[in-house]
Coordinates of C-alpha atoms in Angstrom, one line a residue:
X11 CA -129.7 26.7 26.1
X12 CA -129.0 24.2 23.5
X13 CA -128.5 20.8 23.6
X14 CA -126.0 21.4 21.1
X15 CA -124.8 24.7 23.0
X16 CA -124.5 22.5 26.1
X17 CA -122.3 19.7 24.3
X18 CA -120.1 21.9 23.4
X19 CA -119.5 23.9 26.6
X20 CA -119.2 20.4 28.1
X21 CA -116.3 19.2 25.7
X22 CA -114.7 22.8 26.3
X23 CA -115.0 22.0 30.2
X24 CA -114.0 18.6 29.7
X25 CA -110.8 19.5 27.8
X26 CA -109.5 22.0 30.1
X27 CA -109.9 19.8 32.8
X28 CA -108.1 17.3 31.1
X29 CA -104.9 19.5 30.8
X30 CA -105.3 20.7 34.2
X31 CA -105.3 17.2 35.1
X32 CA -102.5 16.0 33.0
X33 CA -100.3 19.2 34.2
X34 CA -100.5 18.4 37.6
X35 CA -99.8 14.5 36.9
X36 CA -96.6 16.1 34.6
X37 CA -96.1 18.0 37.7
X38 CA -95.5 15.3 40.8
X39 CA -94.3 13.0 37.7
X40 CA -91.7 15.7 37.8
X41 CA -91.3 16.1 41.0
X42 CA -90.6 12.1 41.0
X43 CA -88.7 12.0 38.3
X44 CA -86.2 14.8 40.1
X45 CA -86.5 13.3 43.2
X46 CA -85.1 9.7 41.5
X47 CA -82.3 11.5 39.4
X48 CA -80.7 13.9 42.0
X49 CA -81.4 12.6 44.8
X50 CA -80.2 9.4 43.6
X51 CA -80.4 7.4 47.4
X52 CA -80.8 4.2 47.4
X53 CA -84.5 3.9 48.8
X54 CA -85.4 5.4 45.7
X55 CA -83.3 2.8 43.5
X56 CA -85.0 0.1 44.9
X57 CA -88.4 1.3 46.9
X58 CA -90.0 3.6 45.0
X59 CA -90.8 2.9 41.5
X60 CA -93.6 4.8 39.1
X61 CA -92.3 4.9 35.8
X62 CA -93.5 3.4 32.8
X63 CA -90.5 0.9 32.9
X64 CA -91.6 -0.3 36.6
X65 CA -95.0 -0.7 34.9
X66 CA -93.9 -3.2 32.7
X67 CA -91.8 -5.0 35.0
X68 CA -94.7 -5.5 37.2
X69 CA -96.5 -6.6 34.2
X70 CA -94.2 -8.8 32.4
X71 CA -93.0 -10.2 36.3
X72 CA -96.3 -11.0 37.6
X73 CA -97.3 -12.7 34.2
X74 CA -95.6 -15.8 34.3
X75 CA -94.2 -17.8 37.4
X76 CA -95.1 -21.6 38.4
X77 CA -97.3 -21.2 34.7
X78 CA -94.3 -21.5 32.9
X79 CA -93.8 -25.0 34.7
X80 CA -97.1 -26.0 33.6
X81 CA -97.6 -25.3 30.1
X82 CA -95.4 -28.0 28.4
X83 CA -97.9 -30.2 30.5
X84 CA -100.8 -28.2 28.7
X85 CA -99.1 -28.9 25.0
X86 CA -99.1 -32.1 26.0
X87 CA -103.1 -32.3 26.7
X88 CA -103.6 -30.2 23.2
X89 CA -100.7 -31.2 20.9
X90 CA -98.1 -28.4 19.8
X91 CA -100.0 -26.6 17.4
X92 CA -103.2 -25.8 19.1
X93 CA -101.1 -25.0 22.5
X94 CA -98.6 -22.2 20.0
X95 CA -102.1 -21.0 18.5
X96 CA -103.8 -20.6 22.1
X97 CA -101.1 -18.9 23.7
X98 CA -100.8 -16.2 21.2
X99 CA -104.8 -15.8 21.0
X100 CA -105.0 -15.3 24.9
X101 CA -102.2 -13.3 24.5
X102 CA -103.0 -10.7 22.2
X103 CA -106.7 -10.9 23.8
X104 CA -105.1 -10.7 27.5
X105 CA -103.4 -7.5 26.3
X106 CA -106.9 -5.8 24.6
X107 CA -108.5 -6.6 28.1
X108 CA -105.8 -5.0 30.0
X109 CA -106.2 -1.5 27.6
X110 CA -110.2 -1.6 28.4
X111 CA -109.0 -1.6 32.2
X112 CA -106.8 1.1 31.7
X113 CA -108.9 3.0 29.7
X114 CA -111.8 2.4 32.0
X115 CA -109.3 3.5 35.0
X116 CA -108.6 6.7 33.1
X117 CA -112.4 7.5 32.5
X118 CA -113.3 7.0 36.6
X119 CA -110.5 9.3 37.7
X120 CA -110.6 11.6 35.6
X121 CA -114.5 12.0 36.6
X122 CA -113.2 11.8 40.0
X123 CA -110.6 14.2 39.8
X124 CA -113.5 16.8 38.4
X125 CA -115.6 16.3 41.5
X126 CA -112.3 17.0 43.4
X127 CA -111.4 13.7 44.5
X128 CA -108.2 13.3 46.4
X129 CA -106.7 10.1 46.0
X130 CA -103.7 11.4 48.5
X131 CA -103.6 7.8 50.8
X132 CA -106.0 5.8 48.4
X133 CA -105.2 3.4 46.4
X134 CA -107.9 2.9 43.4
X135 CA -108.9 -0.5 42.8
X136 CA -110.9 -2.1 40.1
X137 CA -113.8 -3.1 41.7
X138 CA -114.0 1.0 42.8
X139 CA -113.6 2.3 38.9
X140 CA -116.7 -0.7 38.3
X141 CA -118.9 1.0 40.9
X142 CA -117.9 4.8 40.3
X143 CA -119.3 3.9 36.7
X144 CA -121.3 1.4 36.3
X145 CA -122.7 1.3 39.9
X146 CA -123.2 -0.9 43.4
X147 CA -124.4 -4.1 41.4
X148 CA -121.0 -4.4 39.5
X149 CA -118.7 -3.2 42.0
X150 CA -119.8 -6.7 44.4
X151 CA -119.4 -8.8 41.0
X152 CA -115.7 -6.9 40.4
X153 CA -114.8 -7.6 43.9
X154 CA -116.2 -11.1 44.3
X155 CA -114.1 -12.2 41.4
X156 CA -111.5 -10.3 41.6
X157 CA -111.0 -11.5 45.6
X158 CA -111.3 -15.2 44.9
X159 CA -109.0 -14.9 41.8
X160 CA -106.4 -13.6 44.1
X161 CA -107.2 -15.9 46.9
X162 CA -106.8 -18.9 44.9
X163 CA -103.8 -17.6 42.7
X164 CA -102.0 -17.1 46.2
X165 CA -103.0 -20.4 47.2
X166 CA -100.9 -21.7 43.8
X167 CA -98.2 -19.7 44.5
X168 CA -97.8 -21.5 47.9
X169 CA -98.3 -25.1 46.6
X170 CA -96.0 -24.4 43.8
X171 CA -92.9 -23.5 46.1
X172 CA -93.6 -26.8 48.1
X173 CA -93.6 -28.7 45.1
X174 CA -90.0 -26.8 43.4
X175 CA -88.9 -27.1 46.8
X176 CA -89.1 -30.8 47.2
X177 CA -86.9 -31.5 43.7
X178 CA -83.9 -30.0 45.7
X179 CA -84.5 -31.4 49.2
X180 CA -87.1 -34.6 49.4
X181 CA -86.0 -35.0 53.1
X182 CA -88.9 -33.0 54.0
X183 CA -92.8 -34.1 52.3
X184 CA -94.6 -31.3 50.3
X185 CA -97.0 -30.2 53.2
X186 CA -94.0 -29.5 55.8
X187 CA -92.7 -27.3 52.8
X188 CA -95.6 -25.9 52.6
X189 CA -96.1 -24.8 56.7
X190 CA -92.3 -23.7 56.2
X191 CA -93.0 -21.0 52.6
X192 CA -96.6 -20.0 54.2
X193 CA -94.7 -18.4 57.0
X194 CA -91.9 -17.1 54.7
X195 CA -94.8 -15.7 52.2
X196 CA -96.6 -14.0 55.5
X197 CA -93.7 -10.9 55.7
X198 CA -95.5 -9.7 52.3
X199 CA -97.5 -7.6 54.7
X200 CA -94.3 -5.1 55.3
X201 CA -94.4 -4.2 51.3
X202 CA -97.0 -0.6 51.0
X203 CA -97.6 -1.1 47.8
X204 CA -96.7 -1.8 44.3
X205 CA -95.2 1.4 44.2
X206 CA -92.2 -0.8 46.1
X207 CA -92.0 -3.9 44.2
X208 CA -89.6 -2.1 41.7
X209 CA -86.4 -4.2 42.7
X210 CA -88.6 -7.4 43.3
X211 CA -90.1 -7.2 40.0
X212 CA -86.8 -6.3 38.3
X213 CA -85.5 -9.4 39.9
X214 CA -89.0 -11.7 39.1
X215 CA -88.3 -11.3 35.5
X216 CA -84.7 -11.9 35.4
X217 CA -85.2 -15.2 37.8
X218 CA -88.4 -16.7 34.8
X219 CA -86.0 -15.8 32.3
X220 CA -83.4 -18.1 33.1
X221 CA -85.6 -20.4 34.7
X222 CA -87.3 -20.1 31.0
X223 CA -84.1 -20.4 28.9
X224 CA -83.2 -23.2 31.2
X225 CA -85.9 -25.1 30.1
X226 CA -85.7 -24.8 26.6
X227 CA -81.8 -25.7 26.5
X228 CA -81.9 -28.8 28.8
X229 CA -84.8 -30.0 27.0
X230 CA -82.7 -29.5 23.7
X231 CA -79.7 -30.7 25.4
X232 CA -81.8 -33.9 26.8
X233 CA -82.8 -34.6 23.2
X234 CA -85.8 -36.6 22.6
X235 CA -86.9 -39.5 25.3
X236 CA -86.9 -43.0 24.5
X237 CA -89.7 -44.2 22.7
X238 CA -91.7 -40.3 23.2
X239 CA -94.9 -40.0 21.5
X240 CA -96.8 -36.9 21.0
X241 CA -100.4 -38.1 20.7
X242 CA -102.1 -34.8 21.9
X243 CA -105.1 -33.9 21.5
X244 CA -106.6 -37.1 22.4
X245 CA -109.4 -36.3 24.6
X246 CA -112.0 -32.9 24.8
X247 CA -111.4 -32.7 28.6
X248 CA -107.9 -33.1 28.4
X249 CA -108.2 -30.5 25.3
X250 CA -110.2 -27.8 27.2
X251 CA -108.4 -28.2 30.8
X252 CA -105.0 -27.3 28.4
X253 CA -106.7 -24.5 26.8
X254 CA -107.7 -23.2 30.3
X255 CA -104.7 -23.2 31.4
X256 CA -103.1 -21.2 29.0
X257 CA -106.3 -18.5 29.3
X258 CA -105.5 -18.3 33.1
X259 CA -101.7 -18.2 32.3
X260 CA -102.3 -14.5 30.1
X261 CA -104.6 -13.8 32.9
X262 CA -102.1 -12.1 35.1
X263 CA -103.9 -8.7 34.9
X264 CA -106.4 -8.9 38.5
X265 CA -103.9 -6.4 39.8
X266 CA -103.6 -4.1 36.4
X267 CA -105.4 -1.2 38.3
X268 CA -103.2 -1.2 41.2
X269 CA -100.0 -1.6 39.2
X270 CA -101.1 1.8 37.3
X271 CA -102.3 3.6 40.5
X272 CA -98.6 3.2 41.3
X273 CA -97.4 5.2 37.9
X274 CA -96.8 8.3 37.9
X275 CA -98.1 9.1 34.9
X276 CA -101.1 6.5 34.9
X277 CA -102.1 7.5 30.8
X278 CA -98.9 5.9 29.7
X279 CA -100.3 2.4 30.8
X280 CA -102.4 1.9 27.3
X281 CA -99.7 -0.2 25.7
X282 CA -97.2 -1.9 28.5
X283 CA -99.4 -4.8 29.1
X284 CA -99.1 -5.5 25.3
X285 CA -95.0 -4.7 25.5
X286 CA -95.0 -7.3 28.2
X287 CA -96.8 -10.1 26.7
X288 CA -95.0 -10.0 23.6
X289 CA -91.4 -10.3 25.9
X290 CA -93.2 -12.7 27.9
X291 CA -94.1 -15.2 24.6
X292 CA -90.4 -15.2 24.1
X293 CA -90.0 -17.0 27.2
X294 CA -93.1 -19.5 27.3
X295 CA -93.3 -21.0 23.5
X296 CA -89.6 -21.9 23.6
X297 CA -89.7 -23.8 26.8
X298 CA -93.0 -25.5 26.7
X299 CA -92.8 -26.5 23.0
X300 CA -88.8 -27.4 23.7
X301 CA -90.1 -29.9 26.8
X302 CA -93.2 -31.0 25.0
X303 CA -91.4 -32.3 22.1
X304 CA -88.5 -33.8 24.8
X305 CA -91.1 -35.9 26.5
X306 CA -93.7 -35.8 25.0
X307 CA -96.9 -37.8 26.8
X308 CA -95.1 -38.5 29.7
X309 CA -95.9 -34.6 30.7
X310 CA -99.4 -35.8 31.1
X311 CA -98.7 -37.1 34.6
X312 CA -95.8 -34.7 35.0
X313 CA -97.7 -31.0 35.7
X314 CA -94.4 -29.5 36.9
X315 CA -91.8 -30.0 33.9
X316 CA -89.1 -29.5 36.5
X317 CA -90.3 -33.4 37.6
X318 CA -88.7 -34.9 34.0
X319 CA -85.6 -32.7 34.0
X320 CA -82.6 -34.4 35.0
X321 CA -81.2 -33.1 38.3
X322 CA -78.4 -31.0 37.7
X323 CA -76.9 -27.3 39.3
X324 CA -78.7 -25.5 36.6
X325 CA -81.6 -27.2 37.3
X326 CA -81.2 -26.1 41.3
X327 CA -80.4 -22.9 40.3
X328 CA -83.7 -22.7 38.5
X329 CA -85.8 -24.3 40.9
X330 CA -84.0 -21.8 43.8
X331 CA -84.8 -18.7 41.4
X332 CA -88.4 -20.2 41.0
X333 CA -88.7 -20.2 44.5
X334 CA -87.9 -16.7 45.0
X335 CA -89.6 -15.6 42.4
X336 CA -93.1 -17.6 43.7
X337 CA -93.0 -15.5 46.9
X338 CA -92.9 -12.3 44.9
X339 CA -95.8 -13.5 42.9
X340 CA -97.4 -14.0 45.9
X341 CA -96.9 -10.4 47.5
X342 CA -98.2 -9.3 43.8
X343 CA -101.0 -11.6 44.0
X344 CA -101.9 -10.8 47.7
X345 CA -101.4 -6.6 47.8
X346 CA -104.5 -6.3 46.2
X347 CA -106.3 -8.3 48.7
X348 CA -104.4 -6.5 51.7
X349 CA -105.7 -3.1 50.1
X350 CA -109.4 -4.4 50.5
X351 CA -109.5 -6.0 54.1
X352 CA -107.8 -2.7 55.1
X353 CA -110.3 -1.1 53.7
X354 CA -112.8 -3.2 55.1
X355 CA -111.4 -2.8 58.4
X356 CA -110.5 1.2 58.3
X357 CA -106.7 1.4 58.4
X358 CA -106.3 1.9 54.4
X359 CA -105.4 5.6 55.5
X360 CA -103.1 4.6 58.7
X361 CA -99.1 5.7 57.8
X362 CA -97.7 3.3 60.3
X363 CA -96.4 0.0 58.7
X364 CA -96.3 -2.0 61.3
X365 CA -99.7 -1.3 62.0
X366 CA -101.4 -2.4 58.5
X367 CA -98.8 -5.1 58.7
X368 CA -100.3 -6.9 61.7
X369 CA -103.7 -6.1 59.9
X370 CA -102.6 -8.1 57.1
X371 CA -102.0 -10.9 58.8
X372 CA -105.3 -12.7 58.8
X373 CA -105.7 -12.6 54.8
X374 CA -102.5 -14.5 54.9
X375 CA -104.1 -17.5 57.2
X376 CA -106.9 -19.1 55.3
X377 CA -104.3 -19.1 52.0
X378 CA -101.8 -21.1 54.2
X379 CA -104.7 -23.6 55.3
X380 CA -106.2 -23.9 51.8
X381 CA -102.6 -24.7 50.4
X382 CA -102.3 -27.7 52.4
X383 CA -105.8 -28.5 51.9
X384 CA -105.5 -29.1 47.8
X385 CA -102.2 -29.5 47.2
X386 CA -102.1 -29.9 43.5
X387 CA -101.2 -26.8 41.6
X388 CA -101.7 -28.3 37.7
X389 CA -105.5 -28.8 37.8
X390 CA -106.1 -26.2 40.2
X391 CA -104.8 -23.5 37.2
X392 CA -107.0 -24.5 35.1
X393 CA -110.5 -24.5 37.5
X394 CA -109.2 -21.1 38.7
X395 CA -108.7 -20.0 34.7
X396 CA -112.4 -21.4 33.5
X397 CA -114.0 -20.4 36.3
X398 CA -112.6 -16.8 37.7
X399 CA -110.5 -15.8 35.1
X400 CA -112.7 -15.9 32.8
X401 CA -114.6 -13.2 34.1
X402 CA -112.3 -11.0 36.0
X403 CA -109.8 -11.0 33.2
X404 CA -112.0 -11.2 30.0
X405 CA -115.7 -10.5 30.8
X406 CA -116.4 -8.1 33.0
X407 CA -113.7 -5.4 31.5
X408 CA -115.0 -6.2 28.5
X409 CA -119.1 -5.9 29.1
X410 CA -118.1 -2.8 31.6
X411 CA -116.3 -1.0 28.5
X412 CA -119.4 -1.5 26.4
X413 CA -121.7 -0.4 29.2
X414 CA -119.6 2.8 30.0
X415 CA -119.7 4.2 26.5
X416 CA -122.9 2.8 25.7
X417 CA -124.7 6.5 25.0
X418 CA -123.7 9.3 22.7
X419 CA -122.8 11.7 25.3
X420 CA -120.4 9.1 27.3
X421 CA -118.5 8.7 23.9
X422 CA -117.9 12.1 23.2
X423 CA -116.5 13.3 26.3
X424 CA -114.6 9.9 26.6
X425 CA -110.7 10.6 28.9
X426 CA -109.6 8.0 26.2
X427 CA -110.5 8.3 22.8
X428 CA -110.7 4.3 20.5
X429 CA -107.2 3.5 19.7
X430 CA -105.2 4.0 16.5
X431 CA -105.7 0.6 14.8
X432 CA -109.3 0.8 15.7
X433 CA -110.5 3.6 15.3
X434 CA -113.9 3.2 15.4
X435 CA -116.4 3.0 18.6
X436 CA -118.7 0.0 16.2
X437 CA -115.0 -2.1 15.8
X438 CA -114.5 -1.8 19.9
X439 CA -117.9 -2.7 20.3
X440 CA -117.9 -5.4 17.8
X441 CA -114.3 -6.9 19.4
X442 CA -115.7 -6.6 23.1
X443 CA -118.7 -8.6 22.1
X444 CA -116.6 -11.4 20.7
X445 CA -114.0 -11.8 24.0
X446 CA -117.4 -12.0 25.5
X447 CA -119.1 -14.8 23.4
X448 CA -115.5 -16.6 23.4
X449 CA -114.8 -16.7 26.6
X450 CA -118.1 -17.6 27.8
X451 CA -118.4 -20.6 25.7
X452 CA -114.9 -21.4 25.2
X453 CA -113.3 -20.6 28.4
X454 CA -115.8 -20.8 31.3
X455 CA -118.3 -23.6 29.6
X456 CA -116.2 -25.5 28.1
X457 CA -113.3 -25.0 30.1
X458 CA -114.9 -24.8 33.4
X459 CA -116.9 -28.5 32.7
X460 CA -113.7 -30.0 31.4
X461 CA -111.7 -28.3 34.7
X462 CA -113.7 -29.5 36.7
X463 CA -114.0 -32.8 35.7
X464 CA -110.3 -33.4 36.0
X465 CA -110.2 -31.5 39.1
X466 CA -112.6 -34.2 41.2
X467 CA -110.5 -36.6 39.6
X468 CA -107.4 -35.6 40.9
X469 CA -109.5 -35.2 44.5
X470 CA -110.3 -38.7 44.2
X471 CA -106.7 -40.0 43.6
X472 CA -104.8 -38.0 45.7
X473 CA -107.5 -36.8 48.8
X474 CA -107.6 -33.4 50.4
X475 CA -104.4 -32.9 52.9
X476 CA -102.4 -35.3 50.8
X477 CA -99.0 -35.2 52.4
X478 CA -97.2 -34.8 49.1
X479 CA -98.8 -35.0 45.8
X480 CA -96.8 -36.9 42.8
X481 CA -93.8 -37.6 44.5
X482 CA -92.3 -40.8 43.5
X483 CA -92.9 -43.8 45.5
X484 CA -89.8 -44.1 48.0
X485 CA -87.4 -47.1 47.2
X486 CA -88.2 -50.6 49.2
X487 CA -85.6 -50.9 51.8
X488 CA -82.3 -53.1 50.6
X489 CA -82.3 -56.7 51.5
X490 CA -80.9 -57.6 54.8
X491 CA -79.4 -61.0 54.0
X492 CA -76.0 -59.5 53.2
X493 CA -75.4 -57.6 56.9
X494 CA -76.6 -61.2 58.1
X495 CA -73.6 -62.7 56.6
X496 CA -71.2 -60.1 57.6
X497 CA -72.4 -60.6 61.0
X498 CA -71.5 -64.4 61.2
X499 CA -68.4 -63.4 60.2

């Protein structure tokens, strides 16, 4: 036979696959669907999510949280127009990244699903699309990163509720706060899935929303500080630990693959990361340009921009909803992580909650002890940003992409053809290979030496274990001389 006869017999098999494929998805989608509209109970209201709308909550939810505290303090290490540029570059190049994984998602089930692959009790995860097509070598790369990505971003999750925490009620130091959310963060391990985070991330966005809104309009409100200067960018490490920042803070999408194994209909995923970052930028230029140009340098030792706030209900209120909202990151942050060790350990298939739950629990432990070991959430963004989110996020979907649909054949029988506005495989190629160079010299050298760099000087101020991190000094006691007097009396 032909090569050419073969092609085309191929692209014939491949097709009718496809719509067998896609029928059945349509199918349970329907069944779903159904399911949600007549049987209209409440565990399906606010357990069992799959649509595309879920998708995006998830998305847009698990995007910002303690970040939108710390990026007025990154305007204030890059000035205000780099730090609008920056976050609409990483934006818009977050959002291409998040389409390779979802196209590269696509590709590996679809294979899958050809070789009659159930993924009945399995949830797929990204460093199991890297192996299926790219092989062994870049499934331990996906996973490394990926796992220490989500370890750390749990660990700033936890050391961000101590800090929020400790604006309402100082009675207690940061590290107490911290022993008292790691417990509260451990019942994560009762949640399956994403599949039931639909009311928690309809509730994660509508806590950074006001939390968002509240910080633009109090800053407003507050007016400009006495004597504020804006004198950013003043130095390069100052410059690239900002810039980090704000690439780690558009870096939300370690858990993309399990967010769209939850859909029902996986294929509409393509452009929900891009709908989410574009709602998301409507909460984080307002509020970190609004407190940037309220306090201007004074943010540089402020990394929480609750800190200069004056205390107020509607500041409680957002620090509360921050709070809440922190321990839903941290399930979001932390499923993924639950879904390897149990795989690790063999009880990924096991139905019993309870069961997987006390699993769980010893991915929960070391987060909790590293938490109180660096307690300082600002710098610890931006290492994490240079030197894993660079790679997870930008890199590796990016190189994987190219290597996938490196030959002929691989392009012609893609599951996901090159999008609209790019239409061309060259233009994909040619955009891959620049988040690539960009991110390698922009993001992980330059950011990662200038992380870095601030990050063992914050060691060296503070120590490891410090029992609360840039909390004002507590007032000298008052003079006794006047209780004297009123004694002699």
């Amino acid at each position: 036979m032909s090569p050419q006869k073969q092609a085309e017999e191929a692209i014939v098999s491949r097709s009718s696959s496809t719509l067998k494929d896609e029928l059945e998805q349509d199918v349970d989608g329907k069944g779903e669907d159904e399911e949600t509209v007549h049987g209209f109970s409440m565990k399906n209201l606010l357990w069992h999510g799959g649509s595309a709308w879920d998708a995006w909550f998830s998305c847009a939810s698990n995007q910002v949280a303690q970040v939108l505290l710390t990026l007025p303090y990154s305007f204030s290490q890059l000035g205000m127009l780099s730090g609008v540029i920056l976050q609409l570059f990483y934006g818009f190049m977050g959002s291409w990244t998040a389409y390779l994984i979802s196209v590269l998602y696509i590709e590996y089930r679809s294979r899958k699903e050809k070789e009659i692959v159930s993924f009945k009790n399995h949830v797929i995860q990204w460093f199991e699309v890297l192996d299926g097509l790219l092989g062994p070598y870049w499934k331990a790369a996906g996973l490394a990163f990926n796992c220490t990505f989500l370890l750390f971003g749990s660990v700033i999750q936890l050391i961000a509720c101590a800090s929020n925490i400790y604006y309402i009620n100082d009675r207690l130091d940061k590290r107490t706060w911290t022993y008292i959310f790691g417990a509260c963060c451990a019942t994560t391990v009762f949640i399956p899935s994403f599949h039931n985070y639909r009311i928690w991330s309809f509730l994660g966005l509508g806590m950074t929303t006001y939390t968002a809104w509240y910080l633009t309009i109090a800053a407003v409100v507050h007016g400009q500080a006495e004597g504020v200067t804006h004198s950013g960018p003043t130095k390069l490490v100052l410059y690239f630990t900002g810039a980090t920042n704000i690439l780690y803070t558009f870096g939300g999408h370690a858990v993309t693959v399990e967010i769209m194994h939850a859909m029902w209909k996986p294929q509409r995923f393509k452009y929900i990361y891009l709908l989410a970052t574009v709602y998301v930028f409507t909460l984080t230029l307002p509020s970190a340009a609004a407190v940037y140009w309220a306090f201007g340098d004074q943010l540089l030792t402020h990394s929480n921009a609750f800190s200069l706030l004056p205390k107020s209900r509607w500041r409680d209120a957002a620090v509360i909803l921050m709070l809440i909202h922190q321990f839903i990151t941290f399930g979001f942050a932390c499923t993924p992580l639950y879904f390897v060790w149990e795989k690790v350990i063999g009880m990924h298939d096991t139905k019993s909650i309870c069961l997987r739950a006390l699993a769980r629990l010893p991915v929960v432990i070391p987060i909790w002890f590293l938490a109180i070991i660096f307690p300082f959430f600002g710098p610890i963004n931006s290492a994490v940003g240079a030197l894993l989110v660079s790679f997870t996020v930008y890199i590796i979907p990016a190189m994987a992409h190219m290597l996938t649909y490196r030959t002929p054949s691989a392009r012609q029988n893609a599951a996901e053809k090159p999008p609209f506005f790019l239409p061309s495989w060259t233009a994909m190629y040619a955009v891959n290979a620049f988040v690539v160079g960009w991110v390698l010299v922009v993001g992980f050298g330059l950011g990662g030496w200038a992380s870095m760099t601030n990050f063992v000087r914050q060691v060296d101020t503070f120590g490891l274990f410090a029992k609360c991190y840039q909390c004002p000094k507590p007032l000298p006691p008052p003079a006794p001389a006047p209780q004297m007097q009123q004694h002699h009396h």
